[in-house]
mmCIF file of C-alpha atoms and ligand atoms in Angstrom:
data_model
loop_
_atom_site.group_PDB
_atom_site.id
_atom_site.type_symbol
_atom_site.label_atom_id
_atom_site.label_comp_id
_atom_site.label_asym_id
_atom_site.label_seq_id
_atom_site.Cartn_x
_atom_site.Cartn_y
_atom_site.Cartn_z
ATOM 1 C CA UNK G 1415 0.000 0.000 0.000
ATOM 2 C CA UNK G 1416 2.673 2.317 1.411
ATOM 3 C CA UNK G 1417 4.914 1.486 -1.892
ATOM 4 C CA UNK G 1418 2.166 2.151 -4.330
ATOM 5 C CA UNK G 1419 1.431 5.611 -2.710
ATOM 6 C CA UNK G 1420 5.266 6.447 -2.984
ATOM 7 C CA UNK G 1421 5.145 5.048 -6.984
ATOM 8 C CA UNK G 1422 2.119 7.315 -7.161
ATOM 9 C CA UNK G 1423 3.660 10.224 -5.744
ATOM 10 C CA UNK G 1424 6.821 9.998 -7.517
ATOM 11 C CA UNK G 1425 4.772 10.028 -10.756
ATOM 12 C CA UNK G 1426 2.862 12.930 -9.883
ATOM 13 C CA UNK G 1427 5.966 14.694 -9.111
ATOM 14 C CA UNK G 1428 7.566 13.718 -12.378
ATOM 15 C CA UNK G 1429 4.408 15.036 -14.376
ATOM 16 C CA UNK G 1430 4.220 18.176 -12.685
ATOM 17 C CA UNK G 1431 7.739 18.939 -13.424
ATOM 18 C CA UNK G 1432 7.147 18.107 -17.206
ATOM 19 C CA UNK G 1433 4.663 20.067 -17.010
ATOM 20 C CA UNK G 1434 6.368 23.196 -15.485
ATOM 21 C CA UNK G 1435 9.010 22.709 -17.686
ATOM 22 C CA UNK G 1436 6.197 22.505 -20.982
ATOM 23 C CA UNK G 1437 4.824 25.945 -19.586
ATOM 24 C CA UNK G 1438 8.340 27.542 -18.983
ATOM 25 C CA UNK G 1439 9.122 27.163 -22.838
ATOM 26 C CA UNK G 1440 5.881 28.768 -24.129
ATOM 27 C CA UNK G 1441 4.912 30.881 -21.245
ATOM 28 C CA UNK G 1442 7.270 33.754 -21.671
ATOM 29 C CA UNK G 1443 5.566 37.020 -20.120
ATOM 30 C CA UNK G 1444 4.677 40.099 -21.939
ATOM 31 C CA UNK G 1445 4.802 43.452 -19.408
ATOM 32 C CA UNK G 1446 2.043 45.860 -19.982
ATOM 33 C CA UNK G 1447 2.669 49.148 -18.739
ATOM 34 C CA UNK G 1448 -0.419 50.910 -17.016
ATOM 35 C CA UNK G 1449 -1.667 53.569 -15.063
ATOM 36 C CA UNK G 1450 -4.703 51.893 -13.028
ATOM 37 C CA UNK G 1451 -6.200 55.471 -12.479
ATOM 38 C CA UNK G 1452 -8.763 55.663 -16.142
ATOM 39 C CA UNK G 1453 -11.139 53.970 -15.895
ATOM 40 C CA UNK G 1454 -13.406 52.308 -18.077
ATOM 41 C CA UNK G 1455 -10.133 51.247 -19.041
ATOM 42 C CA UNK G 1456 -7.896 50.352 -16.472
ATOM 43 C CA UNK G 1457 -9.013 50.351 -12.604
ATOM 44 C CA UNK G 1458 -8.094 48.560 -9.565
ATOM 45 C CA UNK G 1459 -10.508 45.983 -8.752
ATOM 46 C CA UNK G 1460 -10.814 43.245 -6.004
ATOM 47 C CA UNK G 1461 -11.032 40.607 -8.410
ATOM 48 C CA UNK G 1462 -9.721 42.158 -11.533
ATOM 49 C CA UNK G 1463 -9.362 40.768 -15.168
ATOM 50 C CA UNK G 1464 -5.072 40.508 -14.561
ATOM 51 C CA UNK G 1465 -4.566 40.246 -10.910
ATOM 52 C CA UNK G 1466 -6.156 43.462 -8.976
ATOM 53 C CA UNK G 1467 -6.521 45.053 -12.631
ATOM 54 C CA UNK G 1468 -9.824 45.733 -14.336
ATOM 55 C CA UNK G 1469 -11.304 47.348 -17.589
ATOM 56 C CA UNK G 1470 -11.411 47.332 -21.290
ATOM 57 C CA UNK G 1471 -7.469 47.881 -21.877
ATOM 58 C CA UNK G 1472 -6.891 45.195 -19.323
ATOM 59 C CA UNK G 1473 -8.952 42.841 -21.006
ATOM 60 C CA UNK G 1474 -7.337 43.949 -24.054
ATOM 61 C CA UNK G 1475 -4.283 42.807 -22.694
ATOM 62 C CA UNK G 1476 -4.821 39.692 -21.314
ATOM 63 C CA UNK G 1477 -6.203 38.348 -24.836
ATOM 64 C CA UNK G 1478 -2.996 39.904 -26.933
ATOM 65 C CA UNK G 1479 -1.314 37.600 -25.001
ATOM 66 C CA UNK G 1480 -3.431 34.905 -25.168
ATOM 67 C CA UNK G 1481 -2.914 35.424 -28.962
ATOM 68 C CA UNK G 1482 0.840 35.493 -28.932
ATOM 69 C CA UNK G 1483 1.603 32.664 -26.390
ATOM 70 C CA UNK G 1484 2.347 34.925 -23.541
ATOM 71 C CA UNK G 1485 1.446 35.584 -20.422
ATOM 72 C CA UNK G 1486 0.557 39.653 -19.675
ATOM 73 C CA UNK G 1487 1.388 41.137 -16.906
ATOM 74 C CA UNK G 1488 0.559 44.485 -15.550
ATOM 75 C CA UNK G 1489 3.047 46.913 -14.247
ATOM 76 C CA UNK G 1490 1.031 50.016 -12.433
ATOM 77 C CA UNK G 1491 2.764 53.202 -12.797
ATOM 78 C CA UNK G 1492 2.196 56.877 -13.551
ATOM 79 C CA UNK G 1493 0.926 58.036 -16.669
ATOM 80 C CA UNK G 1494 3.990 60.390 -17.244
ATOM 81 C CA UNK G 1495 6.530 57.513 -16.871
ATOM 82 C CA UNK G 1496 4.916 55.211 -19.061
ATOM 83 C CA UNK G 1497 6.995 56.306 -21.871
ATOM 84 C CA UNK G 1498 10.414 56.071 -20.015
ATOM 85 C CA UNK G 1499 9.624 52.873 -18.614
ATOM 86 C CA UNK G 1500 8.823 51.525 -22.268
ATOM 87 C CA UNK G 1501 11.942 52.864 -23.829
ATOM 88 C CA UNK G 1502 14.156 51.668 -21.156
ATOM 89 C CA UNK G 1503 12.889 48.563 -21.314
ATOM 90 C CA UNK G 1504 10.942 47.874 -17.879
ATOM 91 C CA UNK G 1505 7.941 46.823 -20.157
ATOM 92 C CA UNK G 1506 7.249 45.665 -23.631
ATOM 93 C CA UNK G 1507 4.325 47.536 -24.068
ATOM 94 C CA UNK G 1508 2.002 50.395 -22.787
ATOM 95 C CA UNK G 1509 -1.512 50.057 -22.735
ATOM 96 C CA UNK G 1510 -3.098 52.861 -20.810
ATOM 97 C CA UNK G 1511 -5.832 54.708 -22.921
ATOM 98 C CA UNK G 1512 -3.201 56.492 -24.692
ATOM 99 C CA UNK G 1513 -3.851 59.049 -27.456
ATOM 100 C CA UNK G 1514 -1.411 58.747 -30.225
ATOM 101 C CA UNK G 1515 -0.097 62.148 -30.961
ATOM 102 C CA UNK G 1516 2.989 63.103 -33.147
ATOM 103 C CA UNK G 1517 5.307 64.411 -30.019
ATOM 104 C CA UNK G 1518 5.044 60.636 -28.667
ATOM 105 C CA UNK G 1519 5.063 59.111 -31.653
ATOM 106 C CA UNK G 1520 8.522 60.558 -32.284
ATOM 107 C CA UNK G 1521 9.772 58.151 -29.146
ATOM 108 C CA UNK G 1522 7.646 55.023 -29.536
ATOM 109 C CA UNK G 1523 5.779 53.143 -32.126
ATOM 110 C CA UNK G 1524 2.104 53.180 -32.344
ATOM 111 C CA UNK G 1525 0.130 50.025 -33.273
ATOM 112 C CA UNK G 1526 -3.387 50.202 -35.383
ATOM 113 C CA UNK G 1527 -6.157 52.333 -33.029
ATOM 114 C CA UNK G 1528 -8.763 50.509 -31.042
ATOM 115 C CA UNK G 1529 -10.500 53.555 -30.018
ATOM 116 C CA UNK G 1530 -11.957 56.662 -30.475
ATOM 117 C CA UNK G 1531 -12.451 58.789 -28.045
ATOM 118 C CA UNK G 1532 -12.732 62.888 -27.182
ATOM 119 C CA UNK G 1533 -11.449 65.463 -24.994
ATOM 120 C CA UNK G 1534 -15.102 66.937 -23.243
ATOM 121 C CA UNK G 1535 -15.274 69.100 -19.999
ATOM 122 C CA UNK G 1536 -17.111 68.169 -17.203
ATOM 123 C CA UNK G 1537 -18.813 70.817 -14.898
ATOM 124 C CA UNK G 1538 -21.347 71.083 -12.002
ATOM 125 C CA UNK G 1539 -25.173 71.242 -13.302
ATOM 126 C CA UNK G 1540 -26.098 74.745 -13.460
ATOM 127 C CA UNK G 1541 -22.091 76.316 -13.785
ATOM 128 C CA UNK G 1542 -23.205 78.416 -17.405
ATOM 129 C CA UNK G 1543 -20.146 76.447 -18.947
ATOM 130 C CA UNK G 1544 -21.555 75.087 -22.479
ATOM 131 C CA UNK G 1545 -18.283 75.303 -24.545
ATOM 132 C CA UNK G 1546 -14.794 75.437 -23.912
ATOM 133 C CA UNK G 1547 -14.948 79.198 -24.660
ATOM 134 C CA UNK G 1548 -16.451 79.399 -21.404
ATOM 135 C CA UNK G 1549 -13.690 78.000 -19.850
ATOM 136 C CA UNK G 1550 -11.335 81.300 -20.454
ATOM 137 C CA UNK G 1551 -12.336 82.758 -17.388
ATOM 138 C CA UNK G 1552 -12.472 79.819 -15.240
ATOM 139 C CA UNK G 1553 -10.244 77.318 -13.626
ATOM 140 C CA UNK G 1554 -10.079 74.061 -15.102
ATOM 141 C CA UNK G 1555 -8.459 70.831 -13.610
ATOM 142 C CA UNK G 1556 -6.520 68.370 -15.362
ATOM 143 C CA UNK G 1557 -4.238 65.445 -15.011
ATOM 144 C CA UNK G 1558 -0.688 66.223 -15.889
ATOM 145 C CA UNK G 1559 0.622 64.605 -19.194
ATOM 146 C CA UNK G 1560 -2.834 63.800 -20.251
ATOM 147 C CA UNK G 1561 -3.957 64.790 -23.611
ATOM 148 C CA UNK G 1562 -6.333 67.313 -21.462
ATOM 149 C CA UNK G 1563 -3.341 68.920 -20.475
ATOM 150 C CA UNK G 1564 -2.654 69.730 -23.602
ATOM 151 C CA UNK G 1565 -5.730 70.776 -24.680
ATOM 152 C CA UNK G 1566 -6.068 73.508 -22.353
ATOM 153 C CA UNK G 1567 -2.547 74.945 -22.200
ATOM 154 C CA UNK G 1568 -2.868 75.353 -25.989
ATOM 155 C CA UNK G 1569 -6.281 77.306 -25.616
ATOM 156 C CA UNK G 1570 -4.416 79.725 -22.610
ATOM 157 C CA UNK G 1571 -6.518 79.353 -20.005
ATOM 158 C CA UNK G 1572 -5.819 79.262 -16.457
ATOM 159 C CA UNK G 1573 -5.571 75.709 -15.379
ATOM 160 C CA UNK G 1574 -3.833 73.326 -12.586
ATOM 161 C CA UNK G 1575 -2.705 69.907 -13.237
ATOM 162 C CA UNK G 1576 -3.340 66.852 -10.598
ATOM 163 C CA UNK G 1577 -1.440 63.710 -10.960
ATOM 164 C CA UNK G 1578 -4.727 61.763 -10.831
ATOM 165 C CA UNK G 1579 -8.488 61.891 -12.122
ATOM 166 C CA UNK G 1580 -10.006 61.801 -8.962
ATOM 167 C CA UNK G 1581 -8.389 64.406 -7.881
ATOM 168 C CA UNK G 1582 -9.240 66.518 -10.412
ATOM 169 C CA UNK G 1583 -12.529 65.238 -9.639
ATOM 170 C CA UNK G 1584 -12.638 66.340 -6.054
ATOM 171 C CA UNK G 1585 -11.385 69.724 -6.639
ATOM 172 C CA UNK G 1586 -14.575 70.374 -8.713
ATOM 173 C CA UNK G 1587 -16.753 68.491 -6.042
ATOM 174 C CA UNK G 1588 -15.739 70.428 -3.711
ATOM 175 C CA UNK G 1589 -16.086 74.068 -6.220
ATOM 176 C CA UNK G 1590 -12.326 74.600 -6.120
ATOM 177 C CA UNK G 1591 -12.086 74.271 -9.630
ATOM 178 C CA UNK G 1592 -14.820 75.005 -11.984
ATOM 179 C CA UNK G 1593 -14.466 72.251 -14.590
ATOM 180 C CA UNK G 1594 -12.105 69.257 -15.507
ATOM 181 C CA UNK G 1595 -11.284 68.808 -19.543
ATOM 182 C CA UNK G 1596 -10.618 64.816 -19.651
ATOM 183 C CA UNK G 1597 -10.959 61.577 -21.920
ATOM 184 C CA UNK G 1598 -15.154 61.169 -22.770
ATOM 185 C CA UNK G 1599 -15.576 57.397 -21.486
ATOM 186 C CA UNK G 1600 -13.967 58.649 -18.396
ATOM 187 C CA UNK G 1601 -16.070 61.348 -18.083
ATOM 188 C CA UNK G 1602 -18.738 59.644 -18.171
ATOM 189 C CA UNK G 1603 -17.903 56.837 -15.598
ATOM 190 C CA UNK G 1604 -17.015 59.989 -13.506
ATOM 191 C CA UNK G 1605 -20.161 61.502 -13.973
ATOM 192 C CA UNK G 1606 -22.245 58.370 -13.853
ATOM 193 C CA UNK G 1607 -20.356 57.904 -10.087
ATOM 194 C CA UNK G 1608 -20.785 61.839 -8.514
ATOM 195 C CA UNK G 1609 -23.945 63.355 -8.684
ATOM 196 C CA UNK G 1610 -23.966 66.930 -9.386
ATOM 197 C CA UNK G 1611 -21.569 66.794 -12.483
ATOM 198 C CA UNK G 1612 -22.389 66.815 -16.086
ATOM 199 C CA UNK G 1613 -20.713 66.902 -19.626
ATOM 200 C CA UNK G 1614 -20.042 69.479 -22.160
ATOM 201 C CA UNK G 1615 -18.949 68.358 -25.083
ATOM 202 C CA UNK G 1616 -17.465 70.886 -27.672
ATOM 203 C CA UNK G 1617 -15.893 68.959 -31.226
ATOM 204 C CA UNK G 1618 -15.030 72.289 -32.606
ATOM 205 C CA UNK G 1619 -12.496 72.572 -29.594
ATOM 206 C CA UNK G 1620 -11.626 69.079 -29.174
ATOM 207 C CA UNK G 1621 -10.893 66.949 -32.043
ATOM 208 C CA UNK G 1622 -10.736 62.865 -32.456
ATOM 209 C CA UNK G 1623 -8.159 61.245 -30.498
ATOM 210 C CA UNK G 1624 -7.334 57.401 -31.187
ATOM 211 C CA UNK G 1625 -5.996 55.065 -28.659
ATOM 212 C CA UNK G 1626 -3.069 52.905 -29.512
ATOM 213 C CA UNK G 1627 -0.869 50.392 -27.835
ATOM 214 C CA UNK G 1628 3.028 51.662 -27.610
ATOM 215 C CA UNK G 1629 5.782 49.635 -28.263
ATOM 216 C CA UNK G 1630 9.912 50.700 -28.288
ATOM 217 C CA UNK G 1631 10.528 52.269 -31.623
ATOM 218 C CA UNK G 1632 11.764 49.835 -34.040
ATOM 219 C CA UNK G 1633 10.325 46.920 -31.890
ATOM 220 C CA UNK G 1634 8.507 45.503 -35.723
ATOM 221 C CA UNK G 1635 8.156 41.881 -34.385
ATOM 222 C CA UNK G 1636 5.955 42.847 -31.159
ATOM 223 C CA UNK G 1637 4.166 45.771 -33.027
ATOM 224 C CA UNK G 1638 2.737 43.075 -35.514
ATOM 225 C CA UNK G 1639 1.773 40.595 -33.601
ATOM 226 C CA UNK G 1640 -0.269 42.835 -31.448
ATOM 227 C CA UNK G 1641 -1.473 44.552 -34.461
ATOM 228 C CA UNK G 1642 -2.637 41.225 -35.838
ATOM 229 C CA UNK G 1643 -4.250 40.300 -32.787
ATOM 230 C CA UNK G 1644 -5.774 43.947 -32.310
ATOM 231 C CA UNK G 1645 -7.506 44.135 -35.954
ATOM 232 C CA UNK G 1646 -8.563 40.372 -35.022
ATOM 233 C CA UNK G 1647 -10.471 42.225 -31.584
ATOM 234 C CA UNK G 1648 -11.277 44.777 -34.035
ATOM 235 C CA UNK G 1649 -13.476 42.651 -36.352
ATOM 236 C CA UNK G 1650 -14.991 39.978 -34.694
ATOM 237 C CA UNK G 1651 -16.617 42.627 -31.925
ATOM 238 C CA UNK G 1652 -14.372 41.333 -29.241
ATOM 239 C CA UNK G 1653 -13.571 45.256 -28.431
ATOM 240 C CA UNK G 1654 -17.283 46.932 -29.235
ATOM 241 C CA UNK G 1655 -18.317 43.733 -26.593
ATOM 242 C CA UNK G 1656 -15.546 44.910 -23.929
ATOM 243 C CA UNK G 1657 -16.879 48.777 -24.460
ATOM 244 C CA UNK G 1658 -20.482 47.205 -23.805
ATOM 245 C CA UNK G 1659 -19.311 45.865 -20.567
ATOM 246 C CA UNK G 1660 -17.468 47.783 -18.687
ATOM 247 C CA UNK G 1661 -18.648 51.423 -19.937
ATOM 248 C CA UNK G 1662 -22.253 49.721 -18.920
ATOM 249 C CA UNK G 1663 -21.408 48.792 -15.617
HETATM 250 N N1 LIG D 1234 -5.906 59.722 -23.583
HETATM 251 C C1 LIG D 1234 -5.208 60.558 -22.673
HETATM 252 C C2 LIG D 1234 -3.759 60.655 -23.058
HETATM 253 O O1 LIG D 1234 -3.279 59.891 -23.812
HETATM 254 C C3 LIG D 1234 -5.320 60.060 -21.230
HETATM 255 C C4 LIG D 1234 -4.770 58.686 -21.069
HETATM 256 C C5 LIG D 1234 -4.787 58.154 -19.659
HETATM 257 O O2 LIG D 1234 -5.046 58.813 -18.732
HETATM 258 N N2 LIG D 1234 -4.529 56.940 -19.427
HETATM 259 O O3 LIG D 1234 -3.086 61.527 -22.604
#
């Protein structure tokens, strides 16, 4: 009895080690850079999609690597050292809502858009504020490095930046700002979440912006695969499904 227990063990052992070894060949990890502070798109959640990570880029993520036979990983940062992170090589990739603009796309490489998305302003009901004209004599929150940023200080207006959303948030909660100029789908979770608030949406001030995954310039052999696996997302509604979800919830 005793003997067959050991002969069972011993095999157990000797296919678990075959198969650790099978999964360290193929299971090479692929580091996402984040910033888990925009959501719909990446959030911190108790049981998230990728660890304590939630939200349509996250989700994103997780499948690119399904597609490419790796395992993604997150690694949670600020927005503004995304970039340096990527080119130093601390992560393969960022995925973090990012507009593609010409200034960073003189650093990185941009792979095909998976969404479209605005700058809008959001304001407290009643505030008079119903274009971004109106915001010339106001104060306006934003987060630093965000396209937002750049949105306003090219308009002139008077402005502060916050290093996070919620912050910016708060300020105009609590009428120490008198609107925040941020990404549309996270206006709207904003809004959806603090009652008071509403949007203003202006297109003659704010243009289309396209979200794109970042790679290290020059980097052709990630930047394909992902592209492949993005206009895959793309076209079978795997993305439009993810928008569903989490901008419903
Ligand atoms: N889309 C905005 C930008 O690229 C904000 C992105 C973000 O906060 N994650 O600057």
């Amino acid at each position: 009895m005793k003997t067959k227990k050991l002969i069972a063990t011993v095999i157990a052992s000797v296919l678990a080690i075959a198969t650790l070894a099978g999964c360290g060949s193929t299971s090479k990890e692929i580091k996402f850079g984040t910033n888990a502070e925009f959501p719909p798109f990446e959030f911190i959640a108790a049981n998230g999609t990728i660890g304590e990570y939630d939200g349509i880029d996250i989700a994103i993520a997780k499948k690119i690597g399904e597609d490419i036979g790796q395992t993604a990983v997150i690694e949670n940062m600020e927005f503004d050292s995304l970039l340096v992170a990527l080119q130093n090589g601390q992560i393969d990739a960022v995925i973090a809502g990012m507009t593609v603009t010409e200034e960073r796309a003189e650093s990185v490489d941009f792979s095909t858009p998976y969404y479209q998305a605005t700058q809008v302003i959001i304001t407290k009901e009643g505030s008079g504020i119903t274009s971004a004209a109106d915001l010339a004599d106001k104060f306006t929150a934003v987060v630093q490095g965000y396209t937002g940023e750049t949105c306003i200080i090219e308009l002139g207006y008077k402005y502060e930046s916050f290093k996070k959303g919620t912050e910016c948030i708060m300020e105009l909660v609590n009428s120490k700002c008198d609107a925040v100029v941020i990404d549309s789908a996270t206006a709207a979770k904003y809004v959806a979440d603090n009652e008071g608030l509403v949007i203003v949406e202006d297109s003659e001030a704010f243009g289309n912006e396209e979200y794109a995954i970042a790679v290290q310039k020059g980097n052709t052999e990630l930047l394909n695969k992902i592209n492949k696996s993005i206009e895959k997302m793309l076209s079978d509604g795997t993305i439009a499904d993810l928008g569903d979800k989490y901008c419903g919830q």
